[in-house]
PDB file of C-alpha atoms and ligand atoms in Angstrom:
ATOM      1  CA  UNK A 295     268.208  72.883 -15.804  1.00  0.00           C
ATOM      2  CA  UNK A 296     271.777  73.731 -14.706  1.00  0.00           C
ATOM      3  CA  UNK A 297     270.965  77.277 -13.701  1.00  0.00           C
ATOM      4  CA  UNK A 298     270.605  76.994  -9.958  1.00  0.00           C
ATOM      5  CA  UNK A 299     273.919  75.291  -9.228  1.00  0.00           C
ATOM      6  CA  UNK A 300     276.948  77.417 -10.158  1.00  0.00           C
ATOM      7  CA  UNK A 301     279.246  74.366 -10.076  1.00  0.00           C
ATOM      8  CA  UNK A 302     277.143  72.631 -12.752  1.00  0.00           C
ATOM      9  CA  UNK A 303     277.322  75.834 -14.801  1.00  0.00           C
ATOM     10  CA  UNK A 304     281.101  75.797 -14.550  1.00  0.00           C
ATOM     11  CA  UNK A 305     281.128  72.142 -15.482  1.00  0.00           C
ATOM     12  CA  UNK A 306     278.963  72.853 -18.519  1.00  0.00           C
ATOM     13  CA  UNK A 307     281.383  75.604 -19.643  1.00  0.00           C
ATOM     14  CA  UNK A 308     284.304  73.208 -19.267  1.00  0.00           C
ATOM     15  CA  UNK A 309     282.637  70.395 -21.215  1.00  0.00           C
ATOM     16  CA  UNK A 310     281.591  72.821 -23.990  1.00  0.00           C
ATOM     17  CA  UNK A 311     285.073  74.229 -24.254  1.00  0.00           C
ATOM     18  CA  UNK A 312     286.903  70.898 -24.328  1.00  0.00           C
ATOM     19  CA  UNK A 313     284.273  68.767 -26.066  1.00  0.00           C
ATOM     20  CA  UNK A 314     286.986  67.314 -28.351  1.00  0.00           C
ATOM     21  CA  UNK A 315     288.868  65.848 -25.351  1.00  0.00           C
ATOM     22  CA  UNK A 316     286.018  64.872 -23.017  1.00  0.00           C
ATOM     23  CA  UNK A 317     283.315  62.269 -23.120  1.00  0.00           C
ATOM     24  CA  UNK A 318     280.318  63.409 -21.061  1.00  0.00           C
ATOM     25  CA  UNK A 319     277.807  60.980 -19.570  1.00  0.00           C
ATOM     26  CA  UNK A 320     274.638  61.640 -17.633  1.00  0.00           C
ATOM     27  CA  UNK A 321     274.689  59.138 -14.772  1.00  0.00           C
ATOM     28  CA  UNK A 322     271.332  59.972 -13.261  1.00  0.00           C
ATOM     29  CA  UNK A 323     268.897  62.727 -12.406  1.00  0.00           C
ATOM     30  CA  UNK A 324     268.361  63.865  -8.850  1.00  0.00           C
ATOM     31  CA  UNK A 325     265.384  65.941  -7.821  1.00  0.00           C
ATOM     32  CA  UNK A 326     265.351  68.756  -5.298  1.00  0.00           C
ATOM     33  CA  UNK A 327     262.294  70.983  -4.745  1.00  0.00           C
ATOM     34  CA  UNK A 328     260.715  69.865  -8.000  1.00  0.00           C
ATOM     35  CA  UNK A 329     263.787  70.564 -10.149  1.00  0.00           C
ATOM     36  CA  UNK A 330     265.834  67.761 -11.643  1.00  0.00           C
ATOM     37  CA  UNK A 331     269.611  68.025 -11.610  1.00  0.00           C
ATOM     38  CA  UNK A 332     271.970  65.810 -13.591  1.00  0.00           C
ATOM     39  CA  UNK A 333     274.785  63.739 -12.149  1.00  0.00           C
ATOM     40  CA  UNK A 334     277.500  64.207 -14.741  1.00  0.00           C
ATOM     41  CA  UNK A 335     280.393  61.824 -15.378  1.00  0.00           C
ATOM     42  CA  UNK A 336     283.453  62.678 -17.490  1.00  0.00           C
ATOM     43  CA  UNK A 337     285.897  60.396 -19.284  1.00  0.00           C
ATOM     44  CA  UNK A 338     289.211  61.493 -20.781  1.00  0.00           C
ATOM     45  CA  UNK A 339     291.665  59.260 -22.619  1.00  0.00           C
ATOM     46  CA  UNK A 340     292.000  55.549 -23.329  1.00  0.00           C
ATOM     47  CA  UNK A 341     288.642  53.712 -23.561  1.00  0.00           C
ATOM     48  CA  UNK A 342     289.933  50.159 -23.027  1.00  0.00           C
ATOM     49  CA  UNK A 343     288.325  48.689 -19.860  1.00  0.00           C
ATOM     50  CA  UNK A 344     291.750  47.586 -18.582  1.00  0.00           C
ATOM     51  CA  UNK A 345     293.520  50.918 -19.143  1.00  0.00           C
ATOM     52  CA  UNK A 346     295.115  52.423 -16.021  1.00  0.00           C
ATOM     53  CA  UNK A 347     292.503  54.717 -14.516  1.00  0.00           C
ATOM     54  CA  UNK A 348     292.537  57.752 -12.265  1.00  0.00           C
ATOM     55  CA  UNK A 349     289.239  58.681 -10.595  1.00  0.00           C
ATOM     56  CA  UNK A 350     288.623  62.258  -9.526  1.00  0.00           C
ATOM     57  CA  UNK A 351     285.541  62.787  -7.381  1.00  0.00           C
ATOM     58  CA  UNK A 352     283.982  65.652  -5.491  1.00  0.00           C
ATOM     59  CA  UNK A 353     280.805  67.181  -4.177  1.00  0.00           C
ATOM     60  CA  UNK A 354     279.692  64.227  -2.038  1.00  0.00           C
ATOM     61  CA  UNK A 355     278.669  66.682   0.673  1.00  0.00           C
ATOM     62  CA  UNK A 356     276.541  69.608  -0.473  1.00  0.00           C
ATOM     63  CA  UNK A 357     278.179  72.151   1.836  1.00  0.00           C
ATOM     64  CA  UNK A 358     281.719  71.328   0.807  1.00  0.00           C
ATOM     65  CA  UNK A 359     281.605  73.157  -2.510  1.00  0.00           C
ATOM     66  CA  UNK A 360     285.322  73.915  -2.454  1.00  0.00           C
ATOM     67  CA  UNK A 361     286.088  70.258  -3.284  1.00  0.00           C
ATOM     68  CA  UNK A 362     284.253  70.574  -6.600  1.00  0.00           C
ATOM     69  CA  UNK A 363     285.971  73.913  -7.228  1.00  0.00           C
ATOM     70  CA  UNK A 364     289.452  72.422  -6.717  1.00  0.00           C
ATOM     71  CA  UNK A 365     288.462  69.518  -8.967  1.00  0.00           C
ATOM     72  CA  UNK A 366     287.244  71.820 -11.755  1.00  0.00           C
ATOM     73  CA  UNK A 367     290.352  74.027 -11.429  1.00  0.00           C
ATOM     74  CA  UNK A 368     292.517  70.929 -11.857  1.00  0.00           C
ATOM     75  CA  UNK A 369     290.518  69.627 -14.843  1.00  0.00           C
ATOM     76  CA  UNK A 370     290.689  73.023 -16.479  1.00  0.00           C
ATOM     77  CA  UNK A 371     294.480  73.114 -16.086  1.00  0.00           C
ATOM     78  CA  UNK A 372     294.840  69.562 -17.347  1.00  0.00           C
ATOM     79  CA  UNK A 373     292.615  70.004 -20.413  1.00  0.00           C
ATOM     80  CA  UNK A 374     294.317  73.273 -21.231  1.00  0.00           C
ATOM     81  CA  UNK A 375     297.680  71.455 -21.098  1.00  0.00           C
ATOM     82  CA  UNK A 376     296.320  68.593 -23.218  1.00  0.00           C
ATOM     83  CA  UNK A 377     295.591  71.083 -25.975  1.00  0.00           C
ATOM     84  CA  UNK A 378     299.263  72.096 -26.320  1.00  0.00           C
ATOM     85  CA  UNK A 379     301.494  69.748 -24.296  1.00  0.00           C
ATOM     86  CA  UNK A 380     302.388  66.655 -26.356  1.00  0.00           C
ATOM     87  CA  UNK A 381     303.407  64.686 -23.258  1.00  0.00           C
ATOM     88  CA  UNK A 382     299.883  64.902 -21.844  1.00  0.00           C
ATOM     89  CA  UNK A 383     298.351  63.954 -25.180  1.00  0.00           C
ATOM     90  CA  UNK A 384     300.436  60.771 -25.289  1.00  0.00           C
ATOM     91  CA  UNK A 385     299.771  60.130 -21.571  1.00  0.00           C
ATOM     92  CA  UNK A 386     296.053  59.932 -22.339  1.00  0.00           C
ATOM     93  CA  UNK A 387     296.632  57.569 -25.244  1.00  0.00           C
ATOM     94  CA  UNK A 388     297.733  55.035 -22.607  1.00  0.00           C
ATOM     95  CA  UNK A 389     295.667  56.093 -19.595  1.00  0.00           C
ATOM     96  CA  UNK A 390     292.240  57.313 -18.573  1.00  0.00           C
ATOM     97  CA  UNK A 391     290.817  59.861 -16.182  1.00  0.00           C
ATOM     98  CA  UNK A 392     287.228  59.549 -15.009  1.00  0.00           C
ATOM     99  CA  UNK A 393     285.456  62.113 -12.896  1.00  0.00           C
ATOM    100  CA  UNK A 394     282.186  62.969 -11.201  1.00  0.00           C
ATOM    101  CA  UNK A 395     282.633  66.598 -10.115  1.00  0.00           C
ATOM    102  CA  UNK A 396     279.320  66.916  -8.240  1.00  0.00           C
ATOM    103  CA  UNK A 397     278.187  63.608  -6.742  1.00  0.00           C
ATOM    104  CA  UNK A 398     275.433  65.220  -4.661  1.00  0.00           C
ATOM    105  CA  UNK A 399     273.674  67.824  -6.838  1.00  0.00           C
ATOM    106  CA  UNK A 400     270.564  67.941  -4.618  1.00  0.00           C
ATOM    107  CA  UNK A 401     272.758  68.724  -1.587  1.00  0.00           C
ATOM    108  CA  UNK A 402     274.328  71.571  -3.603  1.00  0.00           C
ATOM    109  CA  UNK A 403     270.885  72.835  -4.634  1.00  0.00           C
ATOM    110  CA  UNK A 404     269.550  72.680  -1.056  1.00  0.00           C
ATOM    111  CA  UNK A 405     272.832  73.935   0.426  1.00  0.00           C
ATOM    112  CA  UNK A 406     273.174  71.106   2.894  1.00  0.00           C
ATOM    113  CA  UNK A 407     275.472  68.188   3.570  1.00  0.00           C
ATOM    114  CA  UNK A 408     273.040  65.367   2.853  1.00  0.00           C
ATOM    115  CA  UNK A 409     271.094  64.628  -0.323  1.00  0.00           C
ATOM    116  CA  UNK A 410     267.400  65.342  -0.996  1.00  0.00           C
ATOM    117  CA  UNK A 411     266.419  62.370   1.219  1.00  0.00           C
ATOM    118  CA  UNK A 412     268.492  63.614   4.146  1.00  0.00           C
ATOM    119  CA  UNK A 413     271.027  60.826   3.589  1.00  0.00           C
ATOM    120  CA  UNK A 414     274.762  61.353   4.069  1.00  0.00           C
ATOM    121  CA  UNK A 415     276.271  59.837   0.918  1.00  0.00           C
ATOM    122  CA  UNK A 416     279.509  59.125   2.772  1.00  0.00           C
ATOM    123  CA  UNK A 417     277.590  56.873   5.209  1.00  0.00           C
ATOM    124  CA  UNK A 418     275.260  55.169   2.744  1.00  0.00           C
ATOM    125  CA  UNK A 419     277.306  52.293   1.257  1.00  0.00           C
ATOM    126  CA  UNK A 420     276.669  48.754   2.555  1.00  0.00           C
ATOM    127  CA  UNK A 421     279.767  48.552   4.767  1.00  0.00           C
ATOM    128  CA  UNK A 422     279.490  48.042   8.527  1.00  0.00           C
ATOM    129  CA  UNK A 423     282.157  49.521  10.759  1.00  0.00           C
ATOM    130  CA  UNK A 424     283.398  47.860  13.899  1.00  0.00           C
ATOM    131  CA  UNK A 425     285.592  49.291  16.610  1.00  0.00           C
ATOM    132  CA  UNK A 426     285.635  52.661  18.334  1.00  0.00           C
ATOM    133  CA  UNK A 427     282.753  54.553  16.750  1.00  0.00           C
ATOM    134  CA  UNK A 428     281.668  58.126  17.411  1.00  0.00           C
ATOM    135  CA  UNK A 429     278.019  58.351  18.348  1.00  0.00           C
ATOM    136  CA  UNK A 430     276.124  59.933  15.448  1.00  0.00           C
ATOM    137  CA  UNK A 431     279.171  61.009  13.429  1.00  0.00           C
ATOM    138  CA  UNK A 432     280.155  57.475  12.422  1.00  0.00           C
ATOM    139  CA  UNK A 433     276.725  57.018  10.812  1.00  0.00           C
ATOM    140  CA  UNK A 434     273.299  56.182  12.300  1.00  0.00           C
ATOM    141  CA  UNK A 435     269.816  55.092  11.317  1.00  0.00           C
ATOM    142  CA  UNK A 436     267.704  57.449  13.459  1.00  0.00           C
ATOM    143  CA  UNK A 437     266.625  59.652  10.548  1.00  0.00           C
ATOM    144  CA  UNK A 438     267.518  62.515   8.236  1.00  0.00           C
ATOM    145  CA  UNK A 439     266.785  65.138  10.924  1.00  0.00           C
ATOM    146  CA  UNK A 440     270.337  64.525  12.172  1.00  0.00           C
ATOM    147  CA  UNK A 441     273.483  64.742  10.009  1.00  0.00           C
ATOM    148  CA  UNK A 442     275.372  61.515   9.174  1.00  0.00           C
ATOM    149  CA  UNK A 443     272.146  59.574   8.489  1.00  0.00           C
ATOM    150  CA  UNK A 444     272.890  56.304   6.679  1.00  0.00           C
ATOM    151  CA  UNK A 445     269.458  56.023   5.020  1.00  0.00           C
ATOM    152  CA  UNK A 446     267.285  52.955   4.677  1.00  0.00           C
ATOM    153  CA  UNK A 447     268.460  51.999   1.207  1.00  0.00           C
ATOM    154  CA  UNK A 448     271.204  52.616  -1.318  1.00  0.00           C
ATOM    155  CA  UNK A 449     270.678  56.075  -2.767  1.00  0.00           C
ATOM    156  CA  UNK A 450     270.502  56.827  -6.502  1.00  0.00           C
ATOM    157  CA  UNK A 451     273.799  58.743  -6.229  1.00  0.00           C
ATOM    158  CA  UNK A 452     275.585  55.827  -4.510  1.00  0.00           C
ATOM    159  CA  UNK A 453     274.321  53.409  -7.161  1.00  0.00           C
ATOM    160  CA  UNK A 454     275.350  55.779  -9.949  1.00  0.00           C
ATOM    161  CA  UNK A 455     278.900  56.134  -8.612  1.00  0.00           C
ATOM    162  CA  UNK A 456     279.159  52.356  -8.322  1.00  0.00           C
ATOM    163  CA  UNK A 457     277.836  51.783 -11.859  1.00  0.00           C
ATOM    164  CA  UNK A 458     280.302  54.368 -13.199  1.00  0.00           C
ATOM    165  CA  UNK A 459     283.163  52.651 -11.337  1.00  0.00           C
ATOM    166  CA  UNK A 460     281.992  49.277 -12.624  1.00  0.00           C
ATOM    167  CA  UNK A 461     282.188  50.587 -16.173  1.00  0.00           C
ATOM    168  CA  UNK A 462     285.504  52.434 -15.989  1.00  0.00           C
ATOM    169  CA  UNK A 463     287.435  51.419 -12.907  1.00  0.00           C
ATOM    170  CA  UNK A 464     286.818  47.809 -11.888  1.00  0.00           C
ATOM    171  CA  UNK A 465     288.540  46.214 -14.888  1.00  0.00           C
ATOM    172  CA  UNK A 466     291.424  48.632 -14.858  1.00  0.00           C
ATOM    173  CA  UNK A 467     294.840  47.051 -14.245  1.00  0.00           C
ATOM    174  CA  UNK A 468     295.896  49.972 -12.031  1.00  0.00           C
ATOM    175  CA  UNK A 469     293.528  52.425 -10.410  1.00  0.00           C
ATOM    176  CA  UNK A 470     293.962  55.374  -8.084  1.00  0.00           C
ATOM    177  CA  UNK A 471     291.216  57.740  -7.059  1.00  0.00           C
ATOM    178  CA  UNK A 472     290.761  60.765  -4.871  1.00  0.00           C
ATOM    179  CA  UNK A 473     287.618  62.267  -3.417  1.00  0.00           C
ATOM    180  CA  UNK A 474     287.757  65.903  -2.299  1.00  0.00           C
ATOM    181  CA  UNK A 475     286.169  67.051   0.970  1.00  0.00           C
ATOM    182  CA  UNK A 476     286.523  69.899   3.435  1.00  0.00           C
ATOM    183  CA  UNK A 477     285.461  70.638   6.960  1.00  0.00           C
ATOM    184  CA  UNK A 478     287.561  68.575   9.350  1.00  0.00           C
ATOM    185  CA  UNK A 479     290.502  69.818  11.418  1.00  0.00           C
ATOM    186  CA  UNK A 480     293.259  72.389  11.051  1.00  0.00           C
ATOM    187  CA  UNK A 481     295.438  70.465   8.582  1.00  0.00           C
ATOM    188  CA  UNK A 482     294.903  69.176   5.070  1.00  0.00           C
ATOM    189  CA  UNK A 483     294.626  65.449   5.506  1.00  0.00           C
ATOM    190  CA  UNK A 484     295.245  62.833   2.854  1.00  0.00           C
ATOM    191  CA  UNK A 485     293.427  59.713   3.950  1.00  0.00           C
ATOM    192  CA  UNK A 486     293.725  56.179   2.689  1.00  0.00           C
ATOM    193  CA  UNK A 487     291.542  53.180   3.723  1.00  0.00           C
ATOM    194  CA  UNK A 488     290.096  51.900   5.812  1.00  0.00           C
ATOM    195  CA  UNK A 489     287.300  53.988   7.309  1.00  0.00           C
ATOM    196  CA  UNK A 490     285.334  50.998   8.624  1.00  0.00           C
ATOM    197  CA  UNK A 491     288.032  49.030  10.433  1.00  0.00           C
ATOM    198  CA  UNK A 492     291.500  49.417  11.927  1.00  0.00           C
ATOM    199  CA  UNK A 493     292.656  46.257  10.149  1.00  0.00           C
ATOM    200  CA  UNK A 494     295.413  46.874   7.600  1.00  0.00           C
ATOM    201  CA  UNK A 495     294.281  47.708   4.078  1.00  0.00           C
ATOM    202  CA  UNK A 496     295.227  44.891   1.605  1.00  0.00           C
ATOM    203  CA  UNK A 497     297.193  47.248  -0.664  1.00  0.00           C
ATOM    204  CA  UNK A 498     298.929  48.952   2.272  1.00  0.00           C
ATOM    205  CA  UNK A 499     302.398  48.158   0.866  1.00  0.00           C
ATOM    206  CA  UNK A 500     301.500  49.978  -2.351  1.00  0.00           C
ATOM    207  CA  UNK A 501     300.092  52.901  -0.339  1.00  0.00           C
ATOM    208  CA  UNK A 502     303.318  53.185   1.658  1.00  0.00           C
ATOM    209  CA  UNK A 503     305.452  53.090  -1.485  1.00  0.00           C
ATOM    210  CA  UNK A 504     303.453  55.710  -3.367  1.00  0.00           C
ATOM    211  CA  UNK A 505     303.390  57.952  -0.271  1.00  0.00           C
ATOM    212  CA  UNK A 506     307.173  57.554   0.039  1.00  0.00           C
ATOM    213  CA  UNK A 507     307.530  58.523  -3.624  1.00  0.00           C
ATOM    214  CA  UNK A 508     305.331  61.574  -3.017  1.00  0.00           C
ATOM    215  CA  UNK A 509     307.342  62.596   0.043  1.00  0.00           C
ATOM    216  CA  UNK A 510     310.620  62.260  -1.834  1.00  0.00           C
ATOM    217  CA  UNK A 511     309.246  64.239  -4.771  1.00  0.00           C
ATOM    218  CA  UNK A 512     307.600  66.951  -2.644  1.00  0.00           C
ATOM    219  CA  UNK A 513     309.571  67.095   0.627  1.00  0.00           C
ATOM    220  CA  UNK A 514     307.833  70.343   1.627  1.00  0.00           C
ATOM    221  CA  UNK A 515     304.300  69.112   1.110  1.00  0.00           C
ATOM    222  CA  UNK A 516     301.585  70.170   3.529  1.00  0.00           C
ATOM    223  CA  UNK A 517     299.608  66.985   4.081  1.00  0.00           C
ATOM    224  CA  UNK A 518     299.061  64.837   7.097  1.00  0.00           C
ATOM    225  CA  UNK A 519     298.901  61.405   5.473  1.00  0.00           C
ATOM    226  CA  UNK A 520     297.158  58.681   7.477  1.00  0.00           C
ATOM    227  CA  UNK A 521     294.551  55.922   7.294  1.00  0.00           C
ATOM    228  CA  UNK A 522     291.126  57.466   7.753  1.00  0.00           C
ATOM    229  CA  UNK A 523     290.426  55.502  10.939  1.00  0.00           C
ATOM    230  CA  UNK A 524     293.184  57.472  12.693  1.00  0.00           C
ATOM    231  CA  UNK A 525     290.820  60.480  12.558  1.00  0.00           C
ATOM    232  CA  UNK A 526     287.502  58.662  12.953  1.00  0.00           C
ATOM    233  CA  UNK A 527     285.741  55.519  11.768  1.00  0.00           C
ATOM    234  CA  UNK A 528     282.528  55.409   9.785  1.00  0.00           C
ATOM    235  CA  UNK A 529     279.850  53.047   8.563  1.00  0.00           C
ATOM    236  CA  UNK A 530     278.976  53.136   4.888  1.00  0.00           C
ATOM    237  CA  UNK A 531     282.188  54.619   3.459  1.00  0.00           C
ATOM    238  CA  UNK A 532     281.789  54.821  -0.305  1.00  0.00           C
ATOM    239  CA  UNK A 533     285.457  54.160  -1.140  1.00  0.00           C
ATOM    240  CA  UNK A 534     285.863  51.237   1.242  1.00  0.00           C
ATOM    241  CA  UNK A 535     282.852  49.724  -0.508  1.00  0.00           C
ATOM    242  CA  UNK A 536     284.081  50.376  -4.068  1.00  0.00           C
ATOM    243  CA  UNK A 537     287.471  48.900  -3.198  1.00  0.00           C
ATOM    244  CA  UNK A 538     285.773  45.731  -1.888  1.00  0.00           C
ATOM    245  CA  UNK A 539     283.517  45.555  -4.968  1.00  0.00           C
ATOM    246  CA  UNK A 540     286.447  46.023  -7.318  1.00  0.00           C
ATOM    247  CA  UNK A 541     288.309  43.204  -5.593  1.00  0.00           C
ATOM    248  CA  UNK A 542     285.379  40.866  -6.361  1.00  0.00           C
ATOM    249  CA  UNK A 543     285.692  41.732 -10.063  1.00  0.00           C
ATOM    250  CA  UNK A 544     289.425  41.991 -10.400  1.00  0.00           C
ATOM    251  CA  UNK A 545     291.948  42.027  -7.604  1.00  0.00           C
ATOM    252  CA  UNK A 546     294.418  44.368  -9.279  1.00  0.00           C
ATOM    253  CA  UNK A 547     295.576  47.397  -7.334  1.00  0.00           C
ATOM    254  CA  UNK A 548     293.150  50.162  -6.438  1.00  0.00           C
ATOM    255  CA  UNK A 549     294.233  52.955  -4.112  1.00  0.00           C
ATOM    256  CA  UNK A 550     291.323  55.207  -3.111  1.00  0.00           C
ATOM    257  CA  UNK A 551     292.452  58.401  -1.371  1.00  0.00           C
ATOM    258  CA  UNK A 552     290.345  61.090   0.269  1.00  0.00           C
ATOM    259  CA  UNK A 553     291.510  64.667   0.652  1.00  0.00           C
ATOM    260  CA  UNK A 554     289.997  66.361   3.675  1.00  0.00           C
ATOM    261  CA  UNK A 555     290.859  70.049   3.437  1.00  0.00           C
ATOM    262  CA  UNK A 556     291.335  71.424   6.933  1.00  0.00           C
ATOM    263  CA  UNK A 557     288.778  74.204   6.821  1.00  0.00           C
ATOM    264  CA  UNK A 558     289.046  75.062  10.515  1.00  0.00           C
ATOM    265  CA  UNK A 559     292.161  77.081   9.718  1.00  0.00           C
ATOM    266  CA  UNK A 560     290.133  79.257   7.337  1.00  0.00           C
ATOM    267  CA  UNK A 561     287.675  79.904  10.161  1.00  0.00           C
ATOM    268  CA  UNK A 562     290.490  80.595  12.638  1.00  0.00           C
ATOM    269  CA  UNK A 563     292.028  83.159  10.297  1.00  0.00           C
ATOM    270  CA  UNK A 564     288.653  84.728   9.544  1.00  0.00           C
ATOM    271  CA  UNK A 565     286.300  84.083  12.500  1.00  0.00           C
ATOM    272  CA  UNK A 566     283.333  85.922  10.885  1.00  0.00           C
ATOM    273  CA  UNK A 567     283.136  82.982   8.538  1.00  0.00           C
ATOM    274  CA  UNK A 568     281.742  80.951  11.387  1.00  0.00           C
ATOM    275  CA  UNK A 569     278.429  82.759  11.038  1.00  0.00           C
ATOM    276  CA  UNK A 570     277.794  81.653   7.489  1.00  0.00           C
ATOM    277  CA  UNK A 571     277.076  77.967   7.126  1.00  0.00           C
ATOM    278  CA  UNK A 572     279.031  77.554   3.910  1.00  0.00           C
ATOM    279  CA  UNK A 573     281.898  79.529   5.495  1.00  0.00           C
ATOM    280  CA  UNK A 574     282.720  76.635   7.815  1.00  0.00           C
ATOM    281  CA  UNK A 575     283.470  74.452   4.825  1.00  0.00           C
ATOM    282  CA  UNK A 576     284.805  76.881   2.216  1.00  0.00           C
ATOM    283  CA  UNK A 577     287.430  79.627   2.099  1.00  0.00           C
ATOM    284  CA  UNK A 578     285.651  82.998   1.868  1.00  0.00           C
ATOM    285  CA  UNK A 579     288.438  85.584   1.426  1.00  0.00           C
ATOM    286  CA  UNK A 580     289.500  85.971  -2.196  1.00  0.00           C
ATOM    287  CA  UNK A 581     293.234  85.414  -1.684  1.00  0.00           C
ATOM    288  CA  UNK A 582     292.594  82.351   0.483  1.00  0.00           C
ATOM    289  CA  UNK A 583     290.252  80.940  -2.144  1.00  0.00           C
ATOM    290  CA  UNK A 584     292.866  81.426  -4.878  1.00  0.00           C
ATOM    291  CA  UNK A 585     295.504  79.806  -2.665  1.00  0.00           C
ATOM    292  CA  UNK A 586     293.223  76.815  -2.099  1.00  0.00           C
ATOM    293  CA  UNK A 587     292.666  76.463  -5.856  1.00  0.00           C
ATOM    294  CA  UNK A 588     296.466  76.311  -6.400  1.00  0.00           C
ATOM    295  CA  UNK A 589     297.372  74.342  -3.300  1.00  0.00           C
ATOM    296  CA  UNK A 590     296.396  70.828  -4.389  1.00  0.00           C
ATOM    297  CA  UNK A 591     297.237  70.839  -8.109  1.00  0.00           C
ATOM    298  CA  UNK A 592     300.579  69.089  -7.641  1.00  0.00           C
ATOM    299  CA  UNK A 593     299.046  66.345  -5.466  1.00  0.00           C
ATOM    300  CA  UNK A 594     296.327  65.624  -8.031  1.00  0.00           C
ATOM    301  CA  UNK A 595     298.840  65.622 -10.871  1.00  0.00           C
ATOM    302  CA  UNK A 596     301.157  63.313  -8.908  1.00  0.00           C
ATOM    303  CA  UNK A 597     298.387  60.757  -8.291  1.00  0.00           C
ATOM    304  CA  UNK A 598     297.254  60.960 -11.904  1.00  0.00           C
ATOM    305  CA  UNK A 599     300.818  60.333 -13.107  1.00  0.00           C
ATOM    306  CA  UNK A 600     301.020  57.465 -10.631  1.00  0.00           C
ATOM    307  CA  UNK A 601     298.731  55.251 -12.741  1.00  0.00           C
ATOM    308  CA  UNK A 602     301.286  55.370 -15.546  1.00  0.00           C
ATOM    309  CA  UNK A 603     304.193  54.016 -13.463  1.00  0.00           C
ATOM    310  CA  UNK A 604     302.809  51.243 -11.198  1.00  0.00           C
ATOM    311  CA  UNK A 605     306.220  49.513 -11.306  1.00  0.00           C
ATOM    312  CA  UNK A 606     307.432  52.305  -8.982  1.00  0.00           C
ATOM    313  CA  UNK A 607     304.906  51.602  -6.215  1.00  0.00           C
ATOM    314  CA  UNK A 608     303.291  48.201  -6.725  1.00  0.00           C
TER     315      UNK A 608
HETATM  316 ZN1   ZN B 796     282.788  65.699   3.308  1.00  0.00          ZN
END
């Protein structure tokens, strides 16, 4: 069942290898060309609903495979450390990490941005944007023949992510998440909400404090850190929606970040990449790929550690 998607193969190897540390859940099955693919969720650490929780998500867009690769590289490092580093073992007695490495398996199988229904899963949530919108790009309802289609209804994948968050994230006293994308701009951007409005995000103070902490800790970091609406606004942003849903359940802090890896610089450095569709969204040269796998480990580790010290940023 896993055979056609290399990322699900890698995930399977990881879950087999660290089965003592990971809880694996099948969140749904998504069909593409007659084959069913699983949506897999992972849970590491404290099982209490209120435990501080870090969410690590990737593979929302089927062409942006590198996001899932960075995610799996990070999980591999972390689980490897958990098997010998006592500090990490005790960290996970207090805290939890939850992850969906491939949110859009049918997009991966079909090698396209949208899911099997032609719906862009980052435009599908029930959140309406208002303000300066980009025609098409911000999300539309014309149909799946164009990218950025919002769809007519909530997709199975969107529901599954929400149900997973409801189970592991909504009751958490402190939650931070990051969703890994690629394909926009020359710089690696770290976005925080909102995507649907230019109004200030309710936990903006906490965002500013944790960003300040990050900048003090890593003064030479590479990220352009900004609210998503500085780049562009969208309808149906999944993380805007989950934040709003979590607030209905429990108004404790939740900081959802999005990493948008600036893939245009990979194309600039290697223009031939432009002629392969996946090349626009993923580093092709071996050394650049390896660099990308290393490049974000400290950011992910910083955000994960952040759930354990909310007194420093809340
Ligand atoms: Zn994306």
